[in-house]
Amino acid sequence: MGTHQTGILLEARLSKSIPGRQLLQEVSCRLRGWERVALVGASGAGKTLLLRALALLEPGVHGQVRWQGQPVAEERIPLFRSQVMYLPQQSLLICGTVWDNLQLPLRFGVHRQRQFSQEEALELLRPFGFQQRFLRQQALQLSGGEGQVVALVRACLLQPQVLLLDEPTASMDPQAAQAAVELVQRWWEQEPENRAYIWVTHNVQLAQRVGSRRWRMSSGRLQEESPQQDLPA
């Protein structure tokens, strides 16, 4: 898929089955720098499964994921996941403050050379209406939408190459959802030739805003369609 001349960041050919059902049917996809993909499809079509498989998080998947032209060797998986970052719909937060959660990735070896300040975090949080006191809130007491904001800001602070976004605004109110779209856009615009994302959504209007390409999952199959097609998601 795709014809842009920028380098390929991520490509895969994947399948997964369980007795009596093919969950991923020889899915083949390619994501180049500069590309912004909206991934649509009915519930149960395989959208989340595809993102998890691309992030090498889904067991029982057959096939291969290639990052920057090379298969991802086992010893490179931590580095790969630091650059190809999956955000599940339900935010992964630990007990502690919001600031503790934003700093969580810095505990891991692959991120130990990184650091960011509270001011950097606040710069990304302010468009959502959050001030410094928000950093002191207990993360496990946040609403679903607030948790999604924390997870998205945490990912953008880490500056990955690829974001795999599984309905990242599903629990946000319209104002926060718009701020999230703008945050991802700013992250992408910092280095567009070397960044890309896949954004899962059921919202046709949102798919039009966030995607320069549109992929559709249907019964474990992936196909590309024109972003102008306003088919039900």
mmCIF file of N, CA and C in Angstrom, residues 50-187:
data_model
loop_
_atom_site.group_PDB
_atom_site.id
_atom_site.type_symbol
_atom_site.label_atom_id
_atom_site.label_comp_id
_atom_site.label_asym_id
_atom_site.label_seq_id
_atom_site.Cartn_x
_atom_site.Cartn_y
_atom_site.Cartn_z
ATOM 1 N N LEU A 50 -4.675 -6.183 15.174
ATOM 2 C CA LEU A 50 -3.648 -5.771 14.223
ATOM 3 C C LEU A 50 -2.630 -4.853 14.884
ATOM 4 N N LEU A 51 -3.090 -3.857 15.647
ATOM 5 C CA LEU A 51 -2.147 -2.961 16.307
ATOM 6 C C LEU A 51 -1.253 -3.717 17.279
ATOM 7 N N ARG A 52 -1.838 -4.620 18.059
ATOM 8 C CA ARG A 52 -1.042 -5.402 19.005
ATOM 9 C C ARG A 52 -0.036 -6.287 18.273
ATOM 10 N N ALA A 53 -0.453 -6.846 17.153
ATOM 11 C CA ALA A 53 0.467 -7.684 16.374
ATOM 12 C C ALA A 53 1.610 -6.854 15.806
ATOM 13 N N LEU A 54 1.301 -5.652 15.326
ATOM 14 C CA LEU A 54 2.350 -4.778 14.791
ATOM 15 C C LEU A 54 3.344 -4.374 15.874
ATOM 16 N N ALA A 55 2.880 -4.266 17.121
ATOM 17 C CA ALA A 55 3.751 -3.911 18.238
ATOM 18 C C ALA A 55 4.433 -5.132 18.856
ATOM 19 N N LEU A 56 4.236 -6.303 18.262
ATOM 20 C CA LEU A 56 4.816 -7.563 18.761
ATOM 21 C C LEU A 56 4.352 -7.858 20.183
ATOM 22 N N LEU A 57 3.084 -7.592 20.438
ATOM 23 C CA LEU A 57 2.490 -7.824 21.754
ATOM 24 C C LEU A 57 1.456 -8.943 21.753
ATOM 25 N N GLU A 58 1.094 -9.426 20.577
ATOM 26 C CA GLU A 58 0.010 -10.408 20.466
ATOM 27 C C GLU A 58 0.588 -11.808 20.289
ATOM 28 N N PRO A 59 0.271 -12.741 21.209
ATOM 29 C CA PRO A 59 0.778 -14.106 21.051
ATOM 30 C C PRO A 59 0.062 -14.843 19.920
ATOM 31 N N GLY A 60 0.727 -15.858 19.389
ATOM 32 C CA GLY A 60 0.104 -16.738 18.410
ATOM 33 C C GLY A 60 -0.026 -16.167 17.016
ATOM 34 N N VAL A 61 0.690 -15.083 16.721
ATOM 35 C CA VAL A 61 0.635 -14.473 15.392
ATOM 36 C C VAL A 61 1.746 -15.058 14.530
ATOM 37 N N HIS A 62 1.401 -15.424 13.300
ATOM 38 C CA HIS A 62 2.383 -15.939 12.349
ATOM 39 C C HIS A 62 2.698 -14.848 11.325
ATOM 40 N N GLY A 63 3.932 -14.852 10.878
ATOM 41 C CA GLY A 63 4.346 -13.866 9.893
ATOM 42 C C GLY A 63 5.543 -13.093 10.400
ATOM 43 N N GLN A 64 5.703 -11.882 9.887
ATOM 44 C CA GLN A 64 6.896 -11.102 10.205
ATOM 45 C C GLN A 64 6.571 -9.616 10.223
ATOM 46 N N VAL A 65 7.165 -8.932 11.186
ATOM 47 C CA VAL A 65 7.136 -7.470 11.245
ATOM 48 C C VAL A 65 8.547 -6.982 10.944
ATOM 49 N N ARG A 66 8.643 -6.023 10.040
ATOM 50 C CA ARG A 66 9.939 -5.437 9.687
ATOM 51 C C ARG A 66 9.930 -3.959 10.069
ATOM 52 N N TRP A 67 10.982 -3.542 10.737
ATOM 53 C CA TRP A 67 11.134 -2.159 11.170
ATOM 54 C C TRP A 67 12.356 -1.578 10.479
ATOM 55 N N GLN A 68 12.157 -0.491 9.745
ATOM 56 C CA GLN A 68 13.220 0.146 8.986
ATOM 57 C C GLN A 68 13.935 -0.855 8.072
ATOM 58 N N GLY A 69 13.132 -1.733 7.488
ATOM 59 C CA GLY A 69 13.638 -2.662 6.488
ATOM 60 C C GLY A 69 14.190 -3.961 7.012
ATOM 61 N N GLN A 70 14.238 -4.147 8.338
ATOM 62 C CA GLN A 70 14.830 -5.347 8.907
ATOM 63 C C GLN A 70 13.834 -6.063 9.817
ATOM 64 N N PRO A 71 13.849 -7.417 9.806
ATOM 65 C CA PRO A 71 13.040 -8.132 10.792
ATOM 66 C C PRO A 71 13.466 -7.735 12.202
ATOM 67 N N VAL A 72 12.513 -7.731 13.125
ATOM 68 C CA VAL A 72 12.809 -7.318 14.496
ATOM 69 C C VAL A 72 13.323 -8.527 15.267
ATOM 70 N N ALA A 73 14.636 -8.571 15.478
ATOM 71 C CA ALA A 73 15.234 -9.653 16.254
ATOM 72 C C ALA A 73 14.816 -9.520 17.713
ATOM 73 N N GLU A 74 14.800 -10.648 18.419
ATOM 74 C CA GLU A 74 14.306 -10.654 19.799
ATOM 75 C C GLU A 74 15.042 -9.652 20.678
ATOM 76 N N GLU A 75 16.358 -9.541 20.504
ATOM 77 C CA GLU A 75 17.118 -8.639 21.365
ATOM 78 C C GLU A 75 16.830 -7.168 21.070
ATOM 79 N N ARG A 76 16.201 -6.880 19.923
ATOM 80 C CA ARG A 76 15.884 -5.494 19.569
ATOM 81 C C ARG A 76 14.443 -5.117 19.907
ATOM 82 N N ILE A 77 13.682 -6.033 20.477
ATOM 83 C CA ILE A 77 12.273 -5.743 20.753
ATOM 84 C C ILE A 77 12.104 -4.556 21.701
ATOM 85 N N PRO A 78 12.875 -4.440 22.807
ATOM 86 C CA PRO A 78 12.689 -3.249 23.659
ATOM 87 C C PRO A 78 12.933 -1.944 22.902
ATOM 88 N N LEU A 79 13.987 -1.887 22.080
ATOM 89 C CA LEU A 79 14.241 -0.686 21.290
ATOM 90 C C LEU A 79 13.115 -0.448 20.296
ATOM 91 N N PHE A 80 12.657 -1.520 19.650
ATOM 92 C CA PHE A 80 11.554 -1.420 18.696
ATOM 93 C C PHE A 80 10.311 -0.834 19.361
ATOM 94 N N ARG A 81 9.953 -1.347 20.538
ATOM 95 C CA ARG A 81 8.738 -0.867 21.211
ATOM 96 C C ARG A 81 8.900 0.546 21.743
ATOM 97 N N SER A 82 10.136 1.000 21.931
ATOM 98 C CA SER A 82 10.340 2.387 22.338
ATOM 99 C C SER A 82 10.123 3.345 21.182
ATOM 100 N N GLN A 83 10.191 2.831 19.947
ATOM 101 C CA GLN A 83 10.026 3.655 18.761
ATOM 102 C C GLN A 83 8.714 3.391 18.028
ATOM 103 N N VAL A 84 8.175 2.200 18.192
ATOM 104 C CA VAL A 84 6.870 1.838 17.630
ATOM 105 C C VAL A 84 5.970 1.579 18.831
ATOM 106 N N MET A 85 5.214 2.581 19.241
ATOM 107 C CA MET A 85 4.573 2.599 20.542
ATOM 108 C C MET A 85 3.066 2.386 20.412
ATOM 109 N N TYR A 86 2.571 1.378 21.132
ATOM 110 C CA TYR A 86 1.147 1.033 21.123
ATOM 111 C C TYR A 86 0.458 1.642 22.332
ATOM 112 N N LEU A 87 -0.647 2.356 22.095
ATOM 113 C CA LEU A 87 -1.471 2.895 23.170
ATOM 114 C C LEU A 87 -2.822 2.194 23.160
ATOM 115 N N PRO A 88 -3.080 1.341 24.160
ATOM 116 C CA PRO A 88 -4.384 0.676 24.219
ATOM 117 C C PRO A 88 -5.477 1.654 24.597
ATOM 118 N N GLN A 89 -6.704 1.257 24.327
ATOM 119 C CA GLN A 89 -7.835 2.130 24.636
ATOM 120 C C GLN A 89 -7.949 2.358 26.138
ATOM 121 N N GLN A 90 -7.707 1.309 26.935
ATOM 122 C CA GLN A 90 -7.712 1.447 28.387
ATOM 123 C C GLN A 90 -6.291 1.793 28.837
ATOM 124 N N SER A 91 -6.123 2.976 29.379
ATOM 125 C CA SER A 91 -4.790 3.473 29.718
ATOM 126 C C SER A 91 -4.117 2.591 30.763
ATOM 127 N N LEU A 92 -2.831 2.371 30.596
ATOM 128 C CA LEU A 92 -2.040 1.588 31.538
ATOM 129 C C LEU A 92 -1.390 2.533 32.537
ATOM 130 N N LEU A 93 -1.997 2.651 33.699
ATOM 131 C CA LEU A 93 -1.506 3.549 34.736
ATOM 132 C C LEU A 93 -1.172 2.745 35.992
ATOM 133 N N ILE A 94 -0.176 3.242 36.753
ATOM 134 C CA ILE A 94 0.223 2.589 37.992
ATOM 135 C C ILE A 94 -0.240 3.424 39.178
ATOM 136 N N CYS A 95 -0.198 2.808 40.356
ATOM 137 C CA CYS A 95 -0.506 3.537 41.584
ATOM 138 C C CYS A 95 0.549 4.625 41.780
ATOM 139 N N GLY A 96 0.106 5.825 42.054
ATOM 140 C CA GLY A 96 1.008 6.968 42.200
ATOM 141 C C GLY A 96 0.393 8.183 41.547
ATOM 142 N N THR A 97 1.144 9.255 41.473
ATOM 143 C CA THR A 97 0.637 10.495 40.909
ATOM 144 C C THR A 97 0.703 10.467 39.386
ATOM 145 N N VAL A 98 0.085 11.472 38.795
ATOM 146 C CA VAL A 98 0.193 11.639 37.342
ATOM 147 C C VAL A 98 1.651 11.797 36.941
ATOM 148 N N TRP A 99 2.411 12.582 37.699
ATOM 149 C CA TRP A 99 3.828 12.784 37.380
ATOM 150 C C TRP A 99 4.600 11.470 37.474
ATOM 151 N N ASP A 100 4.279 10.632 38.478
ATOM 152 C CA ASP A 100 4.907 9.308 38.563
ATOM 153 C C ASP A 100 4.646 8.517 37.293
ATOM 154 N N ASN A 101 3.440 8.600 36.786
ATOM 155 C CA ASN A 101 3.080 7.840 35.587
ATOM 156 C C ASN A 101 3.749 8.400 34.338
ATOM 157 N N LEU A 102 3.883 9.708 34.263
ATOM 158 C CA LEU A 102 4.568 10.286 33.108
ATOM 159 C C LEU A 102 6.040 9.889 33.089
ATOM 160 N N GLN A 103 6.632 9.720 34.264
ATOM 161 C CA GLN A 103 8.042 9.351 34.357
ATOM 162 C C GLN A 103 8.281 7.841 34.302
ATOM 163 N N LEU A 104 7.218 7.067 34.351
ATOM 164 C CA LEU A 104 7.356 5.611 34.438
ATOM 165 C C LEU A 104 8.287 5.021 33.385
ATOM 166 N N PRO A 105 8.191 5.384 32.098
ATOM 167 C CA PRO A 105 9.067 4.751 31.104
ATOM 168 C C PRO A 105 10.550 4.990 31.347
ATOM 169 N N LEU A 106 10.893 6.053 32.073
ATOM 170 C CA LEU A 106 12.296 6.375 32.298
ATOM 171 C C LEU A 106 12.967 5.372 33.235
ATOM 172 N N ARG A 107 12.168 4.507 33.873
ATOM 173 C CA ARG A 107 12.738 3.447 34.721
ATOM 174 C C ARG A 107 13.337 2.317 33.895
ATOM 175 N N PHE A 108 12.941 2.214 32.643
ATOM 176 C CA PHE A 108 13.359 1.085 31.821
ATOM 177 C C PHE A 108 14.632 1.415 31.061
ATOM 178 N N GLY A 109 15.451 0.393 30.871
ATOM 179 C CA GLY A 109 16.765 0.589 30.297
ATOM 180 C C GLY A 109 16.762 1.328 28.985
ATOM 181 N N VAL A 110 15.807 1.028 28.135
ATOM 182 C CA VAL A 110 15.797 1.634 26.805
ATOM 183 C C VAL A 110 15.559 3.144 26.858
ATOM 184 N N HIS A 111 14.996 3.638 27.955
ATOM 185 C CA HIS A 111 14.708 5.072 28.086
ATOM 186 C C HIS A 111 15.584 5.758 29.136
ATOM 187 N N ARG A 112 16.530 5.048 29.725
ATOM 188 C CA ARG A 112 17.252 5.625 30.864
ATOM 189 C C ARG A 112 18.074 6.849 30.492
ATOM 190 N N GLN A 113 18.448 6.984 29.236
ATOM 191 C CA GLN A 113 19.228 8.155 28.833
ATOM 192 C C GLN A 113 18.347 9.376 28.589
ATOM 193 N N ARG A 114 17.034 9.170 28.628
ATOM 194 C CA ARG A 114 16.109 10.279 28.382
ATOM 195 C C ARG A 114 15.745 10.950 29.704
ATOM 196 N N GLN A 115 15.384 12.193 29.629
ATOM 197 C CA GLN A 115 14.787 12.879 30.766
ATOM 198 C C GLN A 115 13.919 14.011 30.239
ATOM 199 N N PHE A 116 12.872 14.304 30.979
ATOM 200 C CA PHE A 116 12.065 15.464 30.632
ATOM 201 C C PHE A 116 11.581 16.113 31.917
ATOM 202 N N SER A 117 11.290 17.379 31.822
ATOM 203 C CA SER A 117 10.951 18.176 32.994
ATOM 204 C C SER A 117 9.441 18.285 33.156
ATOM 205 N N GLN A 118 9.049 18.743 34.338
ATOM 206 C CA GLN A 118 7.632 19.006 34.557
ATOM 207 C C GLN A 118 7.126 20.064 33.590
ATOM 208 N N GLU A 119 7.960 21.025 33.261
ATOM 209 C CA GLU A 119 7.518 22.086 32.342
ATOM 210 C C GLU A 119 7.230 21.516 30.956
ATOM 211 N N GLU A 120 8.043 20.556 30.501
ATOM 212 C CA GLU A 120 7.760 19.903 29.223
ATOM 213 C C GLU A 120 6.406 19.206 29.267
ATOM 214 N N ALA A 121 6.160 18.481 30.370
ATOM 215 C CA ALA A 121 4.890 17.785 30.511
ATOM 216 C C ALA A 121 3.726 18.766 30.553
ATOM 217 N N LEU A 122 3.886 19.853 31.309
ATOM 218 C CA LEU A 122 2.811 20.832 31.426
ATOM 219 C C LEU A 122 2.517 21.516 30.093
ATOM 220 N N GLU A 123 3.544 21.695 29.287
ATOM 221 C CA GLU A 123 3.331 22.307 27.976
ATOM 222 C C GLU A 123 2.371 21.474 27.133
ATOM 223 N N LEU A 124 2.463 20.137 27.263
ATOM 224 C CA LEU A 124 1.568 19.258 26.516
ATOM 225 C C LEU A 124 0.205 19.122 27.190
ATOM 226 N N LEU A 125 0.156 19.286 28.509
ATOM 227 C CA LEU A 125 -1.093 19.114 29.246
ATOM 228 C C LEU A 125 -1.982 20.355 29.222
ATOM 229 N N ARG A 126 -1.388 21.534 29.070
ATOM 230 C CA ARG A 126 -2.175 22.774 29.170
ATOM 231 C C ARG A 126 -3.309 22.867 28.154
ATOM 232 N N PRO A 127 -3.129 22.436 26.896
ATOM 233 C CA PRO A 127 -4.266 22.519 25.966
ATOM 234 C C PRO A 127 -5.478 21.697 26.412
ATOM 235 N N PHE A 128 -5.262 20.747 27.333
ATOM 236 C CA PHE A 128 -6.376 19.960 27.869
ATOM 237 C C PHE A 128 -6.993 20.635 29.087
ATOM 238 N N GLY A 129 -6.440 21.791 29.485
ATOM 239 C CA GLY A 129 -6.970 22.514 30.633
ATOM 240 C C GLY A 129 -6.352 22.115 31.954
ATOM 241 N N PHE A 130 -5.243 21.385 31.928
ATOM 242 C CA PHE A 130 -4.618 20.915 33.160
ATOM 243 C C PHE A 130 -3.441 21.805 33.533
ATOM 244 N N GLN A 131 -3.356 22.112 34.833
ATOM 245 C CA GLN A 131 -2.268 22.921 35.371
ATOM 246 C C GLN A 131 -1.379 22.045 36.263
ATOM 247 N N GLN A 132 -0.436 22.684 36.948
ATOM 248 C CA GLN A 132 0.572 21.922 37.693
ATOM 249 C C GLN A 132 -0.037 21.017 38.755
ATOM 250 N N ARG A 133 -1.121 21.442 39.377
ATOM 251 C CA ARG A 133 -1.717 20.601 40.419
ATOM 252 C C ARG A 133 -2.179 19.252 39.868
ATOM 253 N N PHE A 134 -2.472 19.191 38.576
ATOM 254 C CA PHE A 134 -2.889 17.922 37.971
ATOM 255 C C PHE A 134 -1.787 16.876 38.106
ATOM 256 N N LEU A 135 -0.519 17.300 38.054
ATOM 257 C CA LEU A 135 0.590 16.351 38.172
ATOM 258 C C LEU A 135 0.595 15.651 39.524
ATOM 259 N N ARG A 136 -0.015 16.252 40.548
ATOM 260 C CA ARG A 136 -0.016 15.670 41.898
ATOM 261 C C ARG A 136 -1.234 14.794 42.150
ATOM 262 N N GLN A 137 -2.153 14.735 41.210
ATOM 263 C CA GLN A 137 -3.338 13.888 41.397
ATOM 264 C C GLN A 137 -2.958 12.412 41.340
ATOM 265 N N GLN A 138 -3.734 11.603 42.057
ATOM 266 C CA GLN A 138 -3.520 10.160 42.027
ATOM 267 C C GLN A 138 -4.052 9.602 40.709
ATOM 268 N N ALA A 139 -3.207 8.910 39.997
ATOM 269 C CA ALA A 139 -3.547 8.464 38.644
ATOM 270 C C ALA A 139 -4.721 7.497 38.634
ATOM 271 N N LEU A 140 -4.811 6.639 39.647
ATOM 272 C CA LEU A 140 -5.872 5.640 39.639
ATOM 273 C C LEU A 140 -7.236 6.229 39.993
ATOM 274 N N GLN A 141 -7.264 7.515 40.346
ATOM 275 C CA GLN A 141 -8.537 8.192 40.614
ATOM 276 C C GLN A 141 -9.000 9.032 39.418
ATOM 277 N N LEU A 142 -8.257 9.003 38.343
ATOM 278 C CA LEU A 142 -8.619 9.787 37.165
ATOM 279 C C LEU A 142 -9.798 9.159 36.436
ATOM 280 N N SER A 143 -10.520 9.970 35.707
ATOM 281 C CA SER A 143 -11.568 9.445 34.816
ATOM 282 C C SER A 143 -10.910 8.739 33.642
ATOM 283 N N GLY A 144 -11.714 7.994 32.891
ATOM 284 C CA GLY A 144 -11.171 7.300 31.726
ATOM 285 C C GLY A 144 -10.556 8.262 30.725
ATOM 286 N N GLY A 145 -11.218 9.398 30.484
ATOM 287 C CA GLY A 145 -10.695 10.378 29.543
ATOM 288 C C GLY A 145 -9.405 11.000 30.038
ATOM 289 N N GLU A 146 -9.335 11.323 31.338
ATOM 290 C CA GLU A 146 -8.107 11.894 31.898
ATOM 291 C C GLU A 146 -6.961 10.898 31.798
ATOM 292 N N GLY A 147 -7.263 9.617 32.041
ATOM 293 C CA GLY A 147 -6.229 8.596 31.904
ATOM 294 C C GLY A 147 -5.711 8.504 30.480
ATOM 295 N N GLN A 148 -6.610 8.627 29.508
ATOM 296 C CA GLN A 148 -6.176 8.606 28.113
ATOM 297 C C GLN A 148 -5.278 9.800 27.790
ATOM 298 N N VAL A 149 -5.572 10.953 28.376
ATOM 299 C CA VAL A 149 -4.715 12.129 28.169
ATOM 300 C C VAL A 149 -3.320 11.863 28.717
ATOM 301 N N VAL A 150 -3.240 11.310 29.924
ATOM 302 C CA VAL A 150 -1.932 11.026 30.535
ATOM 303 C C VAL A 150 -1.143 10.059 29.667
ATOM 304 N N ALA A 151 -1.785 8.998 29.193
ATOM 305 C CA ALA A 151 -1.087 8.008 28.368
ATOM 306 C C ALA A 151 -0.599 8.615 27.059
ATOM 307 N N LEU A 152 -1.406 9.473 26.455
ATOM 308 C CA LEU A 152 -1.023 10.085 25.180
ATOM 309 C C LEU A 152 0.122 11.077 25.370
ATOM 310 N N VAL A 153 0.042 11.894 26.419
ATOM 311 C CA VAL A 153 1.120 12.842 26.702
ATOM 312 C C VAL A 153 2.407 12.084 27.005
ATOM 313 N N ARG A 154 2.298 11.019 27.781
ATOM 314 C CA ARG A 154 3.488 10.207 28.113
ATOM 315 C C ARG A 154 4.151 9.683 26.836
ATOM 316 N N ALA A 155 3.354 9.206 25.915
ATOM 317 C CA ALA A 155 3.910 8.686 24.665
ATOM 318 C C ALA A 155 4.584 9.793 23.863
ATOM 319 N N CYS A 156 3.932 10.946 23.754
ATOM 320 C CA CYS A 156 4.507 12.031 22.950
ATOM 321 C C CYS A 156 5.784 12.578 23.577
ATOM 322 N N LEU A 157 5.880 12.583 24.901
ATOM 323 C CA LEU A 157 7.115 13.012 25.554
ATOM 324 C C LEU A 157 8.287 12.132 25.166
ATOM 325 N N LEU A 158 8.025 10.865 24.867
ATOM 326 C CA LEU A 158 9.085 9.919 24.521
ATOM 327 C C LEU A 158 9.512 10.013 23.059
ATOM 328 N N GLN A 159 8.770 10.767 22.254
ATOM 329 C CA GLN A 159 9.157 11.051 20.872
ATOM 330 C C GLN A 159 9.419 9.785 20.038
ATOM 331 N N PRO A 160 8.460 8.869 19.952
ATOM 332 C CA PRO A 160 8.658 7.674 19.125
ATOM 333 C C PRO A 160 8.571 8.003 17.638
ATOM 334 N N GLN A 161 8.916 7.014 16.814
ATOM 335 C CA GLN A 161 8.766 7.155 15.362
ATOM 336 C C GLN A 161 7.332 6.892 14.926
ATOM 337 N N VAL A 162 6.714 5.887 15.535
ATOM 338 C CA VAL A 162 5.390 5.430 15.120
ATOM 339 C C VAL A 162 4.489 5.336 16.344
ATOM 340 N N LEU A 163 3.277 5.857 16.232
ATOM 341 C CA LEU A 163 2.252 5.673 17.255
ATOM 342 C C LEU A 163 1.156 4.778 16.701
ATOM 343 N N LEU A 164 0.797 3.763 17.480
ATOM 344 C CA LEU A 164 -0.306 2.860 17.168
ATOM 345 C C LEU A 164 -1.400 3.160 18.183
ATOM 346 N N LEU A 165 -2.403 3.911 17.771
ATOM 347 C CA LEU A 165 -3.374 4.528 18.671
ATOM 348 C C LEU A 165 -4.715 3.809 18.580
ATOM 349 N N ASP A 166 -5.096 3.134 19.650
ATOM 350 C CA ASP A 166 -6.331 2.359 19.665
ATOM 351 C C ASP A 166 -7.447 3.181 20.304
ATOM 352 N N GLU A 167 -8.176 3.906 19.469
ATOM 353 C CA GLU A 167 -9.258 4.785 19.927
ATOM 354 C C GLU A 167 -8.806 5.664 21.093
ATOM 355 N N PRO A 168 -7.764 6.475 20.897
ATOM 356 C CA PRO A 168 -7.172 7.216 22.010
ATOM 357 C C PRO A 168 -8.058 8.290 22.609
ATOM 358 N N THR A 169 -9.132 8.671 21.918
ATOM 359 C CA THR A 169 -10.018 9.725 22.433
ATOM 360 C C THR A 169 -11.394 9.189 22.815
ATOM 361 N N ALA A 170 -11.556 7.872 22.879
ATOM 362 C CA ALA A 170 -12.888 7.287 23.057
ATOM 363 C C ALA A 170 -13.569 7.742 24.342
ATOM 364 N N SER A 171 -12.795 7.988 25.412
ATOM 365 C CA SER A 171 -13.379 8.382 26.696
ATOM 366 C C SER A 171 -13.260 9.870 26.970
ATOM 367 N N MET A 172 -12.754 10.628 26.007
ATOM 368 C CA MET A 172 -12.565 12.068 26.200
ATOM 369 C C MET A 172 -13.815 12.838 25.792
ATOM 370 N N ASP A 173 -14.001 14.010 26.422
ATOM 371 C CA ASP A 173 -15.061 14.909 25.959
ATOM 372 C C ASP A 173 -14.595 15.580 24.668
ATOM 373 N N PRO A 174 -15.512 16.219 23.931
ATOM 374 C CA PRO A 174 -15.134 16.774 22.618
ATOM 375 C C PRO A 174 -13.960 17.751 22.669
ATOM 376 N N GLN A 175 -13.886 18.581 23.713
ATOM 377 C CA GLN A 175 -12.791 19.550 23.802
ATOM 378 C C GLN A 175 -11.456 18.836 23.984
ATOM 379 N N ALA A 176 -11.424 17.843 24.868
ATOM 380 C CA ALA A 176 -10.187 17.093 25.082
ATOM 381 C C ALA A 176 -9.816 16.294 23.840
ATOM 382 N N ALA A 177 -10.814 15.734 23.169
ATOM 383 C CA ALA A 177 -10.538 14.969 21.950
ATOM 384 C C ALA A 177 -9.898 15.848 20.887
ATOM 385 N N GLN A 178 -10.373 17.083 20.747
ATOM 386 C CA GLN A 178 -9.777 18.001 19.782
ATOM 387 C C GLN A 178 -8.340 18.330 20.172
ATOM 388 N N ALA A 179 -8.096 18.539 21.475
ATOM 389 C CA ALA A 179 -6.732 18.806 21.941
ATOM 390 C C ALA A 179 -5.829 17.612 21.671
ATOM 391 N N ALA A 180 -6.371 16.392 21.788
ATOM 392 C CA ALA A 180 -5.586 15.192 21.513
ATOM 393 C C ALA A 180 -5.205 15.102 20.047
ATOM 394 N N VAL A 181 -6.147 15.410 19.166
ATOM 395 C CA VAL A 181 -5.849 15.418 17.727
ATOM 396 C C VAL A 181 -4.723 16.406 17.444
ATOM 397 N N GLU A 182 -4.804 17.582 18.041
ATOM 398 C CA GLU A 182 -3.791 18.611 17.807
ATOM 399 C C GLU A 182 -2.442 18.205 18.398
ATOM 400 N N LEU A 183 -2.448 17.516 19.550
ATOM 401 C CA LEU A 183 -1.200 17.048 20.151
ATOM 402 C C LEU A 183 -0.492 16.050 19.242
ATOM 403 N N VAL A 184 -1.236 15.076 18.743
ATOM 404 C CA VAL A 184 -0.630 14.092 17.848
ATOM 405 C C VAL A 184 -0.141 14.764 16.568
ATOM 406 N N GLN A 185 -0.899 15.703 16.078
ATOM 407 C CA GLN A 185 -0.481 16.424 14.871
ATOM 408 C C GLN A 185 0.832 17.165 15.118
ATOM 409 N N ARG A 186 0.969 17.816 16.273
ATOM 410 C CA ARG A 186 2.215 18.545 16.575
ATOM 411 C C ARG A 186 3.389 17.577 16.697
ATOM 412 N N TRP A 187 3.167 16.440 17.351
ATOM 413 C CA TRP A 187 4.228 15.421 17.449
ATOM 414 C C TRP A 187 4.663 15.001 16.049
#
